Amino acid sequence: MVQQTSNSQRRRELRRAQEREAVLATAARLFAENGYNETGMTEIAKAVSFSVGKLYNLFENKEDLFVSLVDDRMRRLVEESARATDPGAPAMTRLRQGVRAALEYFASDPHFSRIFLNEYPEQADGIIQQETQRHFMLIRNYVEKAMMVGEIPTDDPE
């Protein structure tokens, strides 16, 4: 009986995660196409073929949905950059790998790219700043290491 309950619970959790991802992907498209202020929960629910109530079971409100979207996509961006970076490679190579992976991620997710580059509400500001700061600190570390081993001259400001 316990095994059936845990299997059932895992299926519910998987279905909920799939539903959340479907909503996030649809919301990303609508936010990118129409803007944050012009996109409503009713429109998102209709586009993903959910009732508005089901949408509110997944997300507290539009701000929660948007912050979840930004958090998810920024986490993916950082993970892709980290995964693409060979820890044994020289610092400049790691820097190039990380930047290339970030650019490839943005190219693979044009809706998020448009949201990221255009407008986002205050609620997402902290997440974007935090993840961007973390990404820049990683780049800074690569540059500093490259300077320490002579890959980048320390006396040349360029």
GROMACS .gro file of C-alpha atoms in nm:
model
  158
    1MET     CA    1   0.000   0.000   0.000
    2VAL     CA    2   0.285   0.242   0.082
    3GLN     CA    3   0.447   0.166  -0.257
    4GLN     CA    4   0.123   0.253  -0.441
    5THR     CA    5   0.093   0.580  -0.250
    6SER     CA    6   0.449   0.684  -0.328
    7ASN     CA    7   0.409   0.589  -0.696
    8SER     CA    8   0.086   0.786  -0.711
    9GLN     CA    9   0.248   1.079  -0.535
   10ARG     CA   10   0.546   1.073  -0.775
   11ARG     CA   11   0.308   1.074  -1.073
   12ARG     CA   12   0.120   1.374  -0.928
   13GLU     CA   13   0.446   1.560  -0.866
   14LEU     CA   14   0.567   1.483  -1.219
   15ARG     CA   15   0.235   1.596  -1.369
   16ARG     CA   16   0.246   1.916  -1.161
   17ALA     CA   17   0.604   1.986  -1.276
   18GLN     CA   18   0.503   1.928  -1.639
   19GLU     CA   19   0.203   2.158  -1.598
   20ARG     CA   20   0.421   2.429  -1.441
   21GLU     CA   21   0.669   2.402  -1.728
   22ALA     CA   22   0.389   2.424  -1.986
   23VAL     CA   23   0.258   2.737  -1.813
   24LEU     CA   24   0.606   2.893  -1.789
   25ALA     CA   25   0.677   2.829  -2.158
   26THR     CA   26   0.340   2.972  -2.263
   27ALA     CA   27   0.372   3.269  -2.028
   28ALA     CA   28   0.724   3.341  -2.160
   29ARG     CA   29   0.587   3.357  -2.513
   30LEU     CA   30   0.296   3.581  -2.416
   31PHE     CA   31   0.509   3.814  -2.199
   32ALA     CA   32   0.761   3.842  -2.484
   33GLU     CA   33   0.495   3.908  -2.746
   34ASN     CA   34   0.262   4.136  -2.550
   35GLY     CA   35   0.461   4.268  -2.255
   36TYR     CA   36   0.415   4.197  -1.887
   37ASN     CA   37   0.145   4.456  -1.820
   38GLU     CA   38  -0.063   4.355  -2.121
   39THR     CA   39  -0.065   3.983  -2.038
   40GLY     CA   40  -0.321   3.856  -1.790
   41MET     CA   41  -0.371   3.529  -1.606
   42THR     CA   42  -0.691   3.461  -1.801
   43GLU     CA   43  -0.502   3.493  -2.130
   44ILE     CA   44  -0.225   3.262  -2.005
   45ALA     CA   45  -0.475   3.005  -1.878
   46LYS     CA   46  -0.661   3.008  -2.209
   47ALA     CA   47  -0.339   2.972  -2.412
   48VAL     CA   48  -0.226   2.671  -2.208
   49SER     CA   49  -0.581   2.522  -2.204
   50PHE     CA   50  -0.617   2.541  -1.825
   51SER     CA   51  -0.889   2.690  -1.616
   52VAL     CA   52  -0.795   3.011  -1.438
   53GLY     CA   53  -0.845   2.826  -1.109
   54LYS     CA   54  -0.595   2.558  -1.208
   55LEU     CA   55  -0.346   2.830  -1.299
   56TYR     CA   56  -0.392   2.986  -0.955
   57ASN     CA   57  -0.331   2.644  -0.799
   58LEU     CA   58   0.012   2.647  -0.963
   59PHE     CA   59   0.100   3.014  -0.911
   60GLU     CA   60  -0.023   3.260  -0.649
   61ASN     CA   61  -0.066   3.543  -0.901
   62LYS     CA   62   0.085   3.690  -1.217
   63GLU     CA   63   0.384   3.830  -1.028
   64ASP     CA   64   0.455   3.488  -0.876
   65LEU     CA   65   0.433   3.329  -1.220
   66PHE     CA   66   0.668   3.587  -1.371
   67VAL     CA   67   0.920   3.562  -1.088
   68SER     CA   68   0.908   3.182  -1.117
   69LEU     CA   69   0.971   3.214  -1.491
   70VAL     CA   70   1.270   3.447  -1.446
   71ASP     CA   71   1.411   3.237  -1.163
   72ASP     CA   72   1.382   2.917  -1.367
   73ARG     CA   73   1.534   3.063  -1.682
   74MET     CA   74   1.820   3.240  -1.499
   75ARG     CA   75   1.899   2.916  -1.315
   76ARG     CA   76   1.909   2.731  -1.648
   77LEU     CA   77   2.134   2.998  -1.796
   78VAL     CA   78   2.384   2.968  -1.511
   79GLU     CA   79   2.369   2.587  -1.520
   80GLU     CA   80   2.433   2.580  -1.896
   81SER     CA   81   2.730   2.811  -1.858
   82ALA     CA   82   2.874   2.605  -1.573
   83ARG     CA   83   2.818   2.276  -1.757
   84ALA     CA   84   2.995   2.407  -2.066
   85THR     CA   85   3.302   2.516  -1.873
   86ASP     CA   86   3.590   2.269  -1.851
   87PRO     CA   87   3.738   2.309  -1.500
   88GLY     CA   88   4.078   2.190  -1.621
   89ALA     CA   89   4.102   2.437  -1.907
   90PRO     CA   90   4.296   2.764  -1.892
   91ALA     CA   91   4.104   3.059  -1.749
   92MET     CA   92   4.055   3.235  -2.084
   93THR     CA   93   3.922   2.914  -2.237
   94ARG     CA   94   3.675   2.873  -1.949
   95LEU     CA   95   3.568   3.236  -1.990
   96ARG     CA   96   3.504   3.183  -2.361
   97GLN     CA   97   3.320   2.858  -2.294
   98GLY     CA   98   3.096   3.018  -2.033
   99VAL     CA   99   3.015   3.323  -2.243
  100ARG     CA  100   2.950   3.108  -2.551
  101ALA     CA  101   2.716   2.884  -2.351
  102ALA     CA  102   2.527   3.187  -2.217
  103LEU     CA  103   2.486   3.327  -2.568
  104GLU     CA  104   2.372   2.988  -2.696
  105TYR     CA  105   2.118   2.967  -2.414
  106PHE     CA  106   1.975   3.307  -2.505
  107ALA     CA  107   1.961   3.200  -2.871
  108SER     CA  108   1.778   2.880  -2.773
  109ASP     CA  109   1.518   3.067  -2.566
  110PRO     CA  110   1.422   3.375  -2.769
  111HIS     CA  111   1.115   3.450  -2.558
  112PHE     CA  112   1.318   3.475  -2.239
  113SER     CA  113   1.585   3.671  -2.425
  114ARG     CA  114   1.326   3.927  -2.528
  115ILE     CA  115   1.188   3.948  -2.174
  116PHE     CA  116   1.538   3.978  -2.028
  117LEU     CA  117   1.640   4.255  -2.267
  118ASN     CA  118   1.315   4.450  -2.260
  119GLU     CA  119   1.096   4.493  -1.960
  120TYR     CA  120   1.034   4.309  -1.642
  121PRO     CA  121   0.843   4.405  -1.330
  122GLU     CA  122   1.007   4.506  -1.005
  123GLN     CA  123   0.933   4.165  -0.853
  124ALA     CA  124   1.180   3.994  -1.087
  125ASP     CA  125   1.444   4.262  -1.048
  126GLY     CA  126   1.610   4.100  -0.748
  127ILE     CA  127   1.642   3.760  -0.914
  128ILE     CA  128   1.784   3.905  -1.234
  129GLN     CA  129   2.031   4.121  -1.041
  130GLN     CA  130   2.134   3.833  -0.816
  131GLU     CA  131   2.191   3.586  -1.099
  132THR     CA  132   2.359   3.846  -1.318
  133GLN     CA  133   2.589   3.938  -1.031
  134ARG     CA  134   2.672   3.572  -0.975
  135HIS     CA  135   2.746   3.530  -1.346
  136PHE     CA  136   2.968   3.839  -1.353
  137MET     CA  137   3.156   3.719  -1.045
  138LEU     CA  138   3.231   3.394  -1.228
  139ILE     CA  139   3.359   3.591  -1.527
  140ARG     CA  140   3.565   3.815  -1.297
  141ASN     CA  141   3.726   3.509  -1.140
  142TYR     CA  142   3.820   3.375  -1.484
  143VAL     CA  143   3.971   3.710  -1.583
  144GLU     CA  144   4.167   3.737  -1.257
  145LYS     CA  145   4.302   3.383  -1.298
  146ALA     CA  146   4.395   3.458  -1.658
  147MET     CA  147   4.585   3.766  -1.539
  148MET     CA  148   4.761   3.567  -1.267
  149VAL     CA  149   4.894   3.310  -1.515
  150GLY     CA  150   4.980   3.568  -1.780
  151GLU     CA  151   4.702   3.490  -2.029
  152ILE     CA  152   4.593   3.853  -1.994
  153PRO     CA  153   4.864   4.113  -1.938
  154THR     CA  154   4.813   4.297  -1.608
  155ASP     CA  155   4.969   4.620  -1.736
  156ASP     CA  156   4.745   4.650  -2.044
  157PRO     CA  157   4.407   4.809  -1.960
  158GLU     CA  158   4.250   4.657  -2.274
   0.00000   0.00000   0.00000
